[in-house]
Coordinates of N, CA and C in Angstrom, one line a residue:
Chain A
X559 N 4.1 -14.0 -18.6 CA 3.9 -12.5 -18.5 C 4.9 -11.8 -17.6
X560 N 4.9 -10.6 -17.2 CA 5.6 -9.6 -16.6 C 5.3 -9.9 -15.3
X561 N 6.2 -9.8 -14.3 CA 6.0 -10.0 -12.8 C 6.8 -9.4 -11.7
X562 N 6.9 -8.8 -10.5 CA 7.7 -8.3 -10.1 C 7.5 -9.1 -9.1
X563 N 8.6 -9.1 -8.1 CA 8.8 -10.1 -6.6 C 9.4 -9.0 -5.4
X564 N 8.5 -8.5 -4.6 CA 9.2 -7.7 -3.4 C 9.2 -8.5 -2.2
X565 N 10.3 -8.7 -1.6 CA 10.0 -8.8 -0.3 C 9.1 -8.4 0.8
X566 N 8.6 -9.6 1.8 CA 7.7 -9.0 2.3 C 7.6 -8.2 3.7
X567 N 7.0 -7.8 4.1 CA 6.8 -6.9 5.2 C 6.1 -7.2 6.1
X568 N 5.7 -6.3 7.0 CA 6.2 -5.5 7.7 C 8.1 -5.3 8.0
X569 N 8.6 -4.1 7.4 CA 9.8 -4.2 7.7 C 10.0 -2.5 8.9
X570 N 10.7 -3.5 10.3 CA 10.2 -2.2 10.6 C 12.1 -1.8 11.6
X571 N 12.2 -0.7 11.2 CA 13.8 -0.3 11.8 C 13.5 1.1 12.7
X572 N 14.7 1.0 13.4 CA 15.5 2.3 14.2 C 15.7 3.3 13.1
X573 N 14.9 4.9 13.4 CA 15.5 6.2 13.0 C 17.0 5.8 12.3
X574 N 17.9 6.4 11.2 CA 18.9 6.3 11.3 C 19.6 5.3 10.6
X575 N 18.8 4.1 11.1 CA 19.4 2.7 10.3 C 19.4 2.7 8.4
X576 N 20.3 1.8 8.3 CA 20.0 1.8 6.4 C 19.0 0.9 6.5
X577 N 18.0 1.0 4.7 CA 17.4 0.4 4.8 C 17.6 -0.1 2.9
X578 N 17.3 -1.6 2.8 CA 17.2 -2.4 1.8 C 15.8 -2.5 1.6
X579 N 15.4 -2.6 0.7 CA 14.1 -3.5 0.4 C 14.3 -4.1 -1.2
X580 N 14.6 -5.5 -1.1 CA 14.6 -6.3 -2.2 C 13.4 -6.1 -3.5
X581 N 14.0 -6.3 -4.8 CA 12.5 -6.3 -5.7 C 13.1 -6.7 -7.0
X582 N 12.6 -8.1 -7.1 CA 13.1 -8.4 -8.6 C 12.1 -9.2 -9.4
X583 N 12.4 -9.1 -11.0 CA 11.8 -8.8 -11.8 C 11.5 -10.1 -13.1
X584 N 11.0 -10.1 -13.8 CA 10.6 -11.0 -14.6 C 9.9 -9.9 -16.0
X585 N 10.7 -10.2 -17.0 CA 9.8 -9.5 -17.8 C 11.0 -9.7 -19.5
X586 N 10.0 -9.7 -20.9 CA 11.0 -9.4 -21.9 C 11.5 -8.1 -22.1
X587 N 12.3 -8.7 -22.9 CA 13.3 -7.4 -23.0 C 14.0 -7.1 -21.9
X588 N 13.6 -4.8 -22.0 CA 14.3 -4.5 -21.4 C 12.9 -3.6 -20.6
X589 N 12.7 -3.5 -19.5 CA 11.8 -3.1 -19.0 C 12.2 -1.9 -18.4
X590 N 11.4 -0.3 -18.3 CA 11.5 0.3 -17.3 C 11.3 0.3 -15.8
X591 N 11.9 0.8 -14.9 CA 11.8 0.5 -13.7 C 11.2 1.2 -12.3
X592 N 10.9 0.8 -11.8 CA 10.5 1.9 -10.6 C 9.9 2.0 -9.5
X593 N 10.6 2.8 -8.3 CA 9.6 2.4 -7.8 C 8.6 3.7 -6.9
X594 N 7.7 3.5 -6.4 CA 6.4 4.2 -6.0 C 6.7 4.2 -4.3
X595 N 5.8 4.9 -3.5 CA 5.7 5.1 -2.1 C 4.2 5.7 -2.1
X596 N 3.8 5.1 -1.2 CA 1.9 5.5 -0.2 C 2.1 5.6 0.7
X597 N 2.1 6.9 1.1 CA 1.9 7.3 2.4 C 0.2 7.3 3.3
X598 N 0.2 7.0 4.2 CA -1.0 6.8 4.8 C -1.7 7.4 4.5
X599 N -3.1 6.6 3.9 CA -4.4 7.3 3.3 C -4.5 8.5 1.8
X600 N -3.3 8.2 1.3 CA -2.9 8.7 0.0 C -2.5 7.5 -1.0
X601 N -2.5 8.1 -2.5 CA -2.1 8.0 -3.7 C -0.8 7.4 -3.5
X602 N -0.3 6.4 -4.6 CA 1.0 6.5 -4.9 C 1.8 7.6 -5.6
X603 N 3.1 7.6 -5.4 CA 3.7 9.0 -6.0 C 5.2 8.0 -6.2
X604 N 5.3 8.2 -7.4 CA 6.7 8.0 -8.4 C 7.9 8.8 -7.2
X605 N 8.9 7.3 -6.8 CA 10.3 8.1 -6.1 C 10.9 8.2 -6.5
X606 N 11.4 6.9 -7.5 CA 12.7 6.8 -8.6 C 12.0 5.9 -9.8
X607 N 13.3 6.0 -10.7 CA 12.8 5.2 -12.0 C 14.3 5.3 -12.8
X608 N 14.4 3.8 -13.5 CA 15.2 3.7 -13.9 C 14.9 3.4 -15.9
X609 N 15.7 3.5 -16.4 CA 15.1 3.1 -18.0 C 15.8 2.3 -18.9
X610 N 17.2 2.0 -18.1 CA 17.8 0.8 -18.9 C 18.9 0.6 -17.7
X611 N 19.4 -0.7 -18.2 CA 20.6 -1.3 -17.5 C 21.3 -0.5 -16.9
X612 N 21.9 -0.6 -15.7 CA 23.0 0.5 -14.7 C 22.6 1.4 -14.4
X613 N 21.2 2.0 -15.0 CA 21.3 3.6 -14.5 C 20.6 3.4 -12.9
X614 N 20.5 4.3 -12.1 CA 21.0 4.3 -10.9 C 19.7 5.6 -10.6
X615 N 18.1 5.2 -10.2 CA 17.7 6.2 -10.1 C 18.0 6.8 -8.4
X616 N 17.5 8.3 -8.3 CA 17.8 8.5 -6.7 C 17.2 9.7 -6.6
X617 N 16.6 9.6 -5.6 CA 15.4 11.0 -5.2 C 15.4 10.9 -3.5
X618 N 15.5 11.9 -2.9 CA 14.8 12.2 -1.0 C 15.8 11.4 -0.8
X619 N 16.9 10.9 -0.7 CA 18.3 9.7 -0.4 C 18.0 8.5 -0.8
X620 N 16.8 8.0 -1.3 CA 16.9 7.1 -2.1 C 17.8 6.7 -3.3
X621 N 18.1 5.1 -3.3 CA 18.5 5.0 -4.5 C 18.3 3.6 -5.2
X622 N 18.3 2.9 -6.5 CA 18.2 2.1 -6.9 C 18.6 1.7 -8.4
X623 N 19.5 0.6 -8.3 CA 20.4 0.4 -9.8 C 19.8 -0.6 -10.2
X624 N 19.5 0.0 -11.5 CA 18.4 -1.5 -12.7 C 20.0 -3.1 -12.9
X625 N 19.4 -3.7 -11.9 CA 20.3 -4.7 -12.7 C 20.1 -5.6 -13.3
X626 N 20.5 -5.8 -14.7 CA 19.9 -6.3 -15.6 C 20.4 -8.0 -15.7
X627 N 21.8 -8.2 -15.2 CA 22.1 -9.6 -15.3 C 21.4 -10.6 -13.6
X628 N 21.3 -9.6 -12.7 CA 20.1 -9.8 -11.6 C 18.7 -10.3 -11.9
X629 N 18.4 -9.0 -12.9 CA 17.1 -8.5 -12.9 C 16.5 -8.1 -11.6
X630 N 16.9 -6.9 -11.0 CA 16.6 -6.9 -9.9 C 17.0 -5.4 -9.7
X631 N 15.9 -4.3 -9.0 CA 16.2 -3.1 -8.7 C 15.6 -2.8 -7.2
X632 N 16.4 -3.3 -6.3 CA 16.6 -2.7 -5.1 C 16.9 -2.2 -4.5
X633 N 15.9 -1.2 -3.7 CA 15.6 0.3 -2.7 C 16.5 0.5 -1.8
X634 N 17.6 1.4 -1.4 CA 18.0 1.5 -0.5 C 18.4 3.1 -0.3
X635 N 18.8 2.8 1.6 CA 19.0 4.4 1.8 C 19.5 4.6 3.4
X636 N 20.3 5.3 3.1 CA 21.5 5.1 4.1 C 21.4 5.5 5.5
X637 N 20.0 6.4 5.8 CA 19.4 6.6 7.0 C 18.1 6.8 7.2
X638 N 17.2 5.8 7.4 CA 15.8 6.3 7.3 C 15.5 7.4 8.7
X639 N 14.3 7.5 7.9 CA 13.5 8.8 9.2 C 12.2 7.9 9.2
X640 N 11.5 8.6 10.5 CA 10.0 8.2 11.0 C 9.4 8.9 9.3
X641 N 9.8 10.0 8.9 CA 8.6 10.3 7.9 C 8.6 9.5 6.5
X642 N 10.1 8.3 7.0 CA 9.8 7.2 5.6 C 9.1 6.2 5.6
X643 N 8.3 6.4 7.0 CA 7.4 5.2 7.5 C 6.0 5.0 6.4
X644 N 5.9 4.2 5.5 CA 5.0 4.1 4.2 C 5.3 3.0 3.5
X645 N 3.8 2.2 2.7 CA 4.5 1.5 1.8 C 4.9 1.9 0.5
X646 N 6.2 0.7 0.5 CA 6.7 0.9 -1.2 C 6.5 -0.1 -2.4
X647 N 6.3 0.2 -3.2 CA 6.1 -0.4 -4.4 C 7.1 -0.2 -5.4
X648 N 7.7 -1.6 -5.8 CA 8.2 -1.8 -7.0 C 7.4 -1.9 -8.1
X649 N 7.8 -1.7 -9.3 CA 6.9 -1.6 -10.2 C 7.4 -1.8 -12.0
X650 N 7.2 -2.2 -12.7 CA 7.9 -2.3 -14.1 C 7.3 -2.3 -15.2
X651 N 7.2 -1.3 -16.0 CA 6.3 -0.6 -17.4 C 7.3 -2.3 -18.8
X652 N 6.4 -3.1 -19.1 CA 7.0 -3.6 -20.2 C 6.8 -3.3 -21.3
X653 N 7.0 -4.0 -22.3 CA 6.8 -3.7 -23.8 C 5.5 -3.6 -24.8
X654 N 4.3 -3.9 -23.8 CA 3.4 -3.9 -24.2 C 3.0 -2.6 -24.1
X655 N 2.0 -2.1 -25.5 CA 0.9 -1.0 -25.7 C 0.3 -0.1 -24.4
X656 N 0.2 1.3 -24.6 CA -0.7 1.2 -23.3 C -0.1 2.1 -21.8
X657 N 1.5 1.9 -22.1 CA 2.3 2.4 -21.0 C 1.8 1.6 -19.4
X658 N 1.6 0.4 -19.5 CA 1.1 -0.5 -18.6 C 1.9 -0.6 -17.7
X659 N 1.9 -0.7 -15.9 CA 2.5 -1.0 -15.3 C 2.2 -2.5 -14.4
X660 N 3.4 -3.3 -14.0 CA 2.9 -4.5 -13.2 C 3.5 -3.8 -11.9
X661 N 3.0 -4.5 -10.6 CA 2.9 -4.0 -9.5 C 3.6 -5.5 -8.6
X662 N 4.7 -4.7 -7.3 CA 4.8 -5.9 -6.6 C 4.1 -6.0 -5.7
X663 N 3.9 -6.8 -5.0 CA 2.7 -6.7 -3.6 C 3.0 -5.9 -2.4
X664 N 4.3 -4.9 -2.5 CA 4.2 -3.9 -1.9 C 5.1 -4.3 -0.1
X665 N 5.8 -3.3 0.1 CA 6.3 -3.7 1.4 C 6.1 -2.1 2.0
X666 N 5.5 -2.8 3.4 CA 5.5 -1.6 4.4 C 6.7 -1.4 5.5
X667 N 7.1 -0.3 5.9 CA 8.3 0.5 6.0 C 7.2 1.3 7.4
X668 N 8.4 0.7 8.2 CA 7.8 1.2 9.9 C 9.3 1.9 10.6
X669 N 9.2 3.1 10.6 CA 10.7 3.8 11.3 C 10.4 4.2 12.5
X670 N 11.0 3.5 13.7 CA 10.3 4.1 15.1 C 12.0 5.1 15.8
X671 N 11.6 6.0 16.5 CA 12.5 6.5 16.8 C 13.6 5.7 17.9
Chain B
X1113 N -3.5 23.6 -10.3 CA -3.0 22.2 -11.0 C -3.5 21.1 -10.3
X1114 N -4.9 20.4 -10.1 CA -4.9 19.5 -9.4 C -4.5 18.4 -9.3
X1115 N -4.3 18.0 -10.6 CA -3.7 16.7 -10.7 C -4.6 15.3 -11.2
X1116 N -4.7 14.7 -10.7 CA -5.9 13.4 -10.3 C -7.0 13.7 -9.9
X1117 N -8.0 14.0 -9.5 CA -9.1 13.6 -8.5 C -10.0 12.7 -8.5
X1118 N -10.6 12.3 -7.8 CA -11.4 11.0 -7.4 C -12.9 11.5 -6.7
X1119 N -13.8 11.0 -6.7 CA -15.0 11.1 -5.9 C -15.7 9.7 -6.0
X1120 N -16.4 9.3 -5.2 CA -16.0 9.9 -3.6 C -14.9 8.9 -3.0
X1121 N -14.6 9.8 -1.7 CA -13.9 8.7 -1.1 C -13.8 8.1 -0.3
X1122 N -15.4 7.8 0.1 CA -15.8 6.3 0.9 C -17.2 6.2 -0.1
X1123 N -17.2 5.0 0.4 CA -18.5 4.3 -0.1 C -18.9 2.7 0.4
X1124 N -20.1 2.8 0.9 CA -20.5 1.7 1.2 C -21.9 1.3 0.2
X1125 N -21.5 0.2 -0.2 CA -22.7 -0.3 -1.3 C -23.6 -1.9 -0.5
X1126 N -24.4 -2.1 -1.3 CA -25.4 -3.8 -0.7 C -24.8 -3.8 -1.8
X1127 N -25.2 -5.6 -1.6 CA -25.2 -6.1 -2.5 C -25.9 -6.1 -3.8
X1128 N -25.8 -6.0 -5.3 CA -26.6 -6.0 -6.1 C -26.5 -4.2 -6.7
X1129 N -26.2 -3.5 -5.4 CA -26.4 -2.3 -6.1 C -25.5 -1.8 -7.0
X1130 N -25.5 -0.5 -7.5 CA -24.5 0.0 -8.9 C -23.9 1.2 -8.5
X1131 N -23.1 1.6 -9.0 CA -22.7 2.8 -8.6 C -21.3 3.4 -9.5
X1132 N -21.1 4.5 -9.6 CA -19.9 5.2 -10.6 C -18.8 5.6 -10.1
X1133 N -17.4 5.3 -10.2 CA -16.3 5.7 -9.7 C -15.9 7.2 -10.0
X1134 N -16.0 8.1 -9.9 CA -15.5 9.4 -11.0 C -14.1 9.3 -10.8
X1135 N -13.4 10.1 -12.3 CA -11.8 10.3 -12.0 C -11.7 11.5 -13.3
X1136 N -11.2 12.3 -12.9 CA -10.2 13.8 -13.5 C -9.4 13.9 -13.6
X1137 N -8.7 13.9 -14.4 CA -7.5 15.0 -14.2 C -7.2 15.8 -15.3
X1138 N -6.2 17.1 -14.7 CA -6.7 18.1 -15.4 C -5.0 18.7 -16.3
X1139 N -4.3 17.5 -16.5 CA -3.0 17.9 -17.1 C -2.6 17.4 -18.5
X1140 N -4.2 17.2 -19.1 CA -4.3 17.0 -20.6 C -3.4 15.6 -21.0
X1141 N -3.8 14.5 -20.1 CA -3.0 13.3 -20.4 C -4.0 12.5 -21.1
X1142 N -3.3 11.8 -21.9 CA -4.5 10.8 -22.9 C -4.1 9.3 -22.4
X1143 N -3.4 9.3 -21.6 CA -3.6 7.6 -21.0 C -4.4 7.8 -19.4
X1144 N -5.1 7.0 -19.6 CA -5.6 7.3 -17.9 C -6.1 5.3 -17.9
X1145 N -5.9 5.0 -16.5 CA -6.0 3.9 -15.9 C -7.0 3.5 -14.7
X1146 N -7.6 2.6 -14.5 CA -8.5 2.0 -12.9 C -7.3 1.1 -12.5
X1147 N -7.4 1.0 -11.3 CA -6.7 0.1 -10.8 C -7.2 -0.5 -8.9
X1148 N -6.9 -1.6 -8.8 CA -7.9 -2.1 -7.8 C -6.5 -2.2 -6.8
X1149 N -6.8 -2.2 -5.6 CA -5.7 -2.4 -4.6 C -6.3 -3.3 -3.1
X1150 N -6.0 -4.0 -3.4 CA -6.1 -5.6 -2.0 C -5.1 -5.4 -1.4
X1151 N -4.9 -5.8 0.3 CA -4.2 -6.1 1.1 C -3.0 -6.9 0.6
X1152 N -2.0 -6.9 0.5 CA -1.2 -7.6 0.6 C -1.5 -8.2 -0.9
X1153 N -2.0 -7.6 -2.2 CA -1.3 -7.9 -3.5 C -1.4 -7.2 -4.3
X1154 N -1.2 -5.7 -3.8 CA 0.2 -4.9 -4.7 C -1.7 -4.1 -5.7
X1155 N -1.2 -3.8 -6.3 CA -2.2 -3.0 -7.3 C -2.5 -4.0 -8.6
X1156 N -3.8 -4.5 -9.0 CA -4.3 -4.5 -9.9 C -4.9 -3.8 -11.2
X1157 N -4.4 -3.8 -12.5 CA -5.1 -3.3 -13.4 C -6.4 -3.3 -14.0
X1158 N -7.7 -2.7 -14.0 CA -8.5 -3.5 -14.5 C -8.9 -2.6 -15.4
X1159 N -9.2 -1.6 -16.3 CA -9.0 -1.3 -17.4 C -8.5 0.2 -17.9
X1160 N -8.2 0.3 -19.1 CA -7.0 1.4 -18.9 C -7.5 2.3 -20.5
X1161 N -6.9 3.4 -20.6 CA -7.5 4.1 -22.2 C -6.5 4.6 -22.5
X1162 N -6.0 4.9 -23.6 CA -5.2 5.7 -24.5 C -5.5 6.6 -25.0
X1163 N -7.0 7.1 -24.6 CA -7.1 8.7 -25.7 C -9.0 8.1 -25.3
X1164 N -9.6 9.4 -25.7 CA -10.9 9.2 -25.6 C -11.3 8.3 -26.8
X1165 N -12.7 8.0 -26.4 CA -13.2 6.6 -27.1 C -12.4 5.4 -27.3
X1166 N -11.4 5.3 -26.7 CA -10.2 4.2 -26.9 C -10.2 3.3 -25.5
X1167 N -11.1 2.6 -25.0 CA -11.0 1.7 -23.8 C -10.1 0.4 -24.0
X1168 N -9.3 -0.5 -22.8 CA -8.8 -2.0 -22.9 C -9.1 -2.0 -21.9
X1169 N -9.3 -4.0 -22.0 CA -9.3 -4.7 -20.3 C -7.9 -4.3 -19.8
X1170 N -7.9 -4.6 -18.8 CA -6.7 -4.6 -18.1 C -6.7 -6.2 -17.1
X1171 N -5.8 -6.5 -16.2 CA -5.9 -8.0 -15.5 C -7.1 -8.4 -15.0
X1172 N -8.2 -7.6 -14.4 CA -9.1 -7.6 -13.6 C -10.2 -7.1 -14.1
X1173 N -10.9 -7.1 -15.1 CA -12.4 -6.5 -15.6 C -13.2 -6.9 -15.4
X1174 N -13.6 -8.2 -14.8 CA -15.0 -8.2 -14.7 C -15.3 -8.1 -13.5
X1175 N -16.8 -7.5 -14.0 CA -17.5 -6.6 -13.3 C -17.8 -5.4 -13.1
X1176 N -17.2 -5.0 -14.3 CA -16.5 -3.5 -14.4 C -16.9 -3.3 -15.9
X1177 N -17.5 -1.7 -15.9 CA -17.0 -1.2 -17.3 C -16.6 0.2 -17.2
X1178 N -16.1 0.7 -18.3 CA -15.5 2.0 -18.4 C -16.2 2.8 -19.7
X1179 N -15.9 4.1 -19.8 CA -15.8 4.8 -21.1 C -15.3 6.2 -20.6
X1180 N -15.1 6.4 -21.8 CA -13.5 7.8 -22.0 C -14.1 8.8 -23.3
X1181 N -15.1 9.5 -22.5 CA -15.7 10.2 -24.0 C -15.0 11.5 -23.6
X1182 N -14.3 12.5 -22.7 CA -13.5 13.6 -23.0 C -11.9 13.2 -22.5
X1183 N -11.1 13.7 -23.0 CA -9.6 13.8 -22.3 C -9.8 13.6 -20.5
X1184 N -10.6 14.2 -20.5 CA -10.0 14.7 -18.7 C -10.6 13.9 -17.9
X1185 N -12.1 12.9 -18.2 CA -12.4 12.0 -17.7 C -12.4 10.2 -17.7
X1186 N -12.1 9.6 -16.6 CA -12.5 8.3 -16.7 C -13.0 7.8 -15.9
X1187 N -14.7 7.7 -16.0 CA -15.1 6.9 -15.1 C -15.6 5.3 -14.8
X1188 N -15.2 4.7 -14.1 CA -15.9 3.1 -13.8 C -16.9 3.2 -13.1
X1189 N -17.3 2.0 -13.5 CA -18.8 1.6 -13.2 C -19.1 0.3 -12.9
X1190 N -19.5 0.3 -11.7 CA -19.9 -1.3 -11.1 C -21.2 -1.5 -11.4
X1191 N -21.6 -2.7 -11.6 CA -23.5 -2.7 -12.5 C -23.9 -3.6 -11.3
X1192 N -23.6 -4.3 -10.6 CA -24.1 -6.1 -9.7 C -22.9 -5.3 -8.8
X1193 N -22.9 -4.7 -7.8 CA -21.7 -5.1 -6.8 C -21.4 -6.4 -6.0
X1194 N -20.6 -6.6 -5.7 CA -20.4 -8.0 -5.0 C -19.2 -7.7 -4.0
X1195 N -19.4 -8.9 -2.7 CA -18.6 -8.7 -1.9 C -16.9 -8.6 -2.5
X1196 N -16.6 -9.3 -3.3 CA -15.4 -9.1 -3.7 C -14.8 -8.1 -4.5
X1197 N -15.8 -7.0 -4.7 CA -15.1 -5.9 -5.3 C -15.0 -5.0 -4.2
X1198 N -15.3 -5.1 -2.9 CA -14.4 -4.5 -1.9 C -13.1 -4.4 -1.4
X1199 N -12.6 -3.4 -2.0 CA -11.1 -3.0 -2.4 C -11.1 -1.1 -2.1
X1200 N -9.9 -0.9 -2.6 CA -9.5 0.5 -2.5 C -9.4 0.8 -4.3
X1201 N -9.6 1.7 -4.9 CA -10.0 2.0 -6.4 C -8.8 3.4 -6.5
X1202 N -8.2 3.0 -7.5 CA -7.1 4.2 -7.7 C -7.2 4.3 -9.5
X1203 N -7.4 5.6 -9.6 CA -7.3 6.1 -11.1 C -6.2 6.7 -11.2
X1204 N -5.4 6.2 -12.5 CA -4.1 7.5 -12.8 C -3.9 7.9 -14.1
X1205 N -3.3 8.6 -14.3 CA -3.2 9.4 -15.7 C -1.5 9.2 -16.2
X1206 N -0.9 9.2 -17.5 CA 0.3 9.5 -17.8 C 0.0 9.9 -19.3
X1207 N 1.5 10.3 -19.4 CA 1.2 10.9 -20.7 C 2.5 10.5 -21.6
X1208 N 2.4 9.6 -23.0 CA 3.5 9.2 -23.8 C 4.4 10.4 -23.8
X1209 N 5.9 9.7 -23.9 CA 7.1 10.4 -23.8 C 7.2 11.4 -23.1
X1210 N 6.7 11.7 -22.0 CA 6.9 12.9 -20.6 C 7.0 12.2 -19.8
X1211 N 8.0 12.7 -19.1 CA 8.5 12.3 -17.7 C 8.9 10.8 -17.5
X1212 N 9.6 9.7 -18.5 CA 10.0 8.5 -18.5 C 8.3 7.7 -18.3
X1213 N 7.2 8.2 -18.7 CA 6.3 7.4 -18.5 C 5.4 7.7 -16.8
X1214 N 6.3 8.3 -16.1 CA 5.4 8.1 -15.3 C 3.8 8.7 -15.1
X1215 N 3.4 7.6 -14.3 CA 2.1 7.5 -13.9 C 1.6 8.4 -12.4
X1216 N 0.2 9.3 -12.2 CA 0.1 10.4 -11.5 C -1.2 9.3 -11.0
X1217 N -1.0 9.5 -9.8 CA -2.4 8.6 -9.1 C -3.3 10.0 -8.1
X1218 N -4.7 9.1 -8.5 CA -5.1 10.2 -7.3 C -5.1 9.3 -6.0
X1219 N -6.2 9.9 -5.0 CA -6.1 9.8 -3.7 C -7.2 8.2 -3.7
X1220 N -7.5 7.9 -4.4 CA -8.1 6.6 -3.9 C -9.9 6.9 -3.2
X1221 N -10.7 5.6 -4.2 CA -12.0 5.5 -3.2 C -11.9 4.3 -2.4
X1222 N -12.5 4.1 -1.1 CA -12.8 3.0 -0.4 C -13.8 2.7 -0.9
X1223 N -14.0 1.3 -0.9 CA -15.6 0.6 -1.4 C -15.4 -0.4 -0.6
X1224 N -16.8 -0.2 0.2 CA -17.0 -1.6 0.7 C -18.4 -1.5 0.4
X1225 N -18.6 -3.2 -0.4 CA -19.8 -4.1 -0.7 C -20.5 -5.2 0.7
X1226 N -21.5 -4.9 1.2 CA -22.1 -5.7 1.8 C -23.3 -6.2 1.7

């Protein structure tokens, strides 16, 4: 079945620094991609999303390219802030009925000034 | 436009007792989802609808039922609670071919079973 792999967390950096967070994927086909942010004591909310090979989603300085010979769509961003302090979720809609999403176990994002 | 809502959003249950998750939303979407969320493993599916009267399991159903008798509602229902369904409870909504699929969550209930 469909699976997603994030690295895990607590990942915690300096204001300013870039930031990675790994996330790759298992699934047939061609999967949609994406990934999510929870901010403390809130809902998840859609940051980026990708829909096929190379595209390159990017929202708030985020960015992430579906790579498909990887399988792998990894978060990055070239200067975090304290208010990117949240976790994130990778996430991948497959080919099944339903518009179904699988979920990675999520990495928390700690920005201290 | 509210989006998702949820009630309530704490809850403490015993063991054995029952109780109803509520979930709305009010942007005319005909997929709507439960979903369970544990420490450190990411969000669980446990069952999901495509349109009213149209329920599936999802990864995680038992113990659980659902039904979808208008567009705008989906509520779960625990019948036996048990310590292990103490989790955080997220309902979401999407809607085919808008917005690449994505999915609208609401704010989440706490449940804790004791």
């Amino acid at each position: 079945g469909d699976s997603v792999t994030q690295m895990e967390g607590p990942v915690t950096l300096s204001e300013e620094a870039f930031l990675t967070i790994n996330c790759t994927y298992t699934a047939t086909g061609y999967p949609s991609l994406f990934w999510y942010v929870q901010y403390p004591g809130e809902g998840l909310q859609l940051l980026l999303k990708a829909t096929k090979a190379d595209d390159k989603g990017s929202n708030k300085g985020f960015e992430a390219t579906y790579r498909k010979e990887t399988t792998s769509f990894h978060l990055e961003k070239g200067s975090v802030q304290v208010s990117d302090s949240a976790v994130y979720f990778c996430a991948l809609r497959g080919l099944g009925g339903g518009n179904k999403l699988t979920f990675g176990t999520g990495t928390q994002l700690k920005v201290e000034l | 436009n509210a989006g998702v809502t949820q009630t309530p959003k704490f809850r403490i249950l015993k063991i054995g007792q029952s109780m109803t998750l509520q979930c709305t939303q009010d942007m005319n979407h005909n997929y709507m989802y439960w979903y369970r969320q544990d420490p450190g493993m990411g969000l669980k599916l446990i069952y999901y609808s495509v349109g009213a009267g149209i329920t599936d399991k999802g990864e995680v159903p038992n113990g659980y039922n659902v039904s979808r008798s208008t567009t705008e509602d989906f509520p779960l229902r625990l019948e036996l609670a048990a310590p292990s369904q103490t989790s955080v409870y997220f309902c979401a909504s999407s809607q085919p071919g808008q917005g690449g699929y994505e999915q609208y969550f609401g704010p989440g209930t706490r449940l804790t079973v004791t």
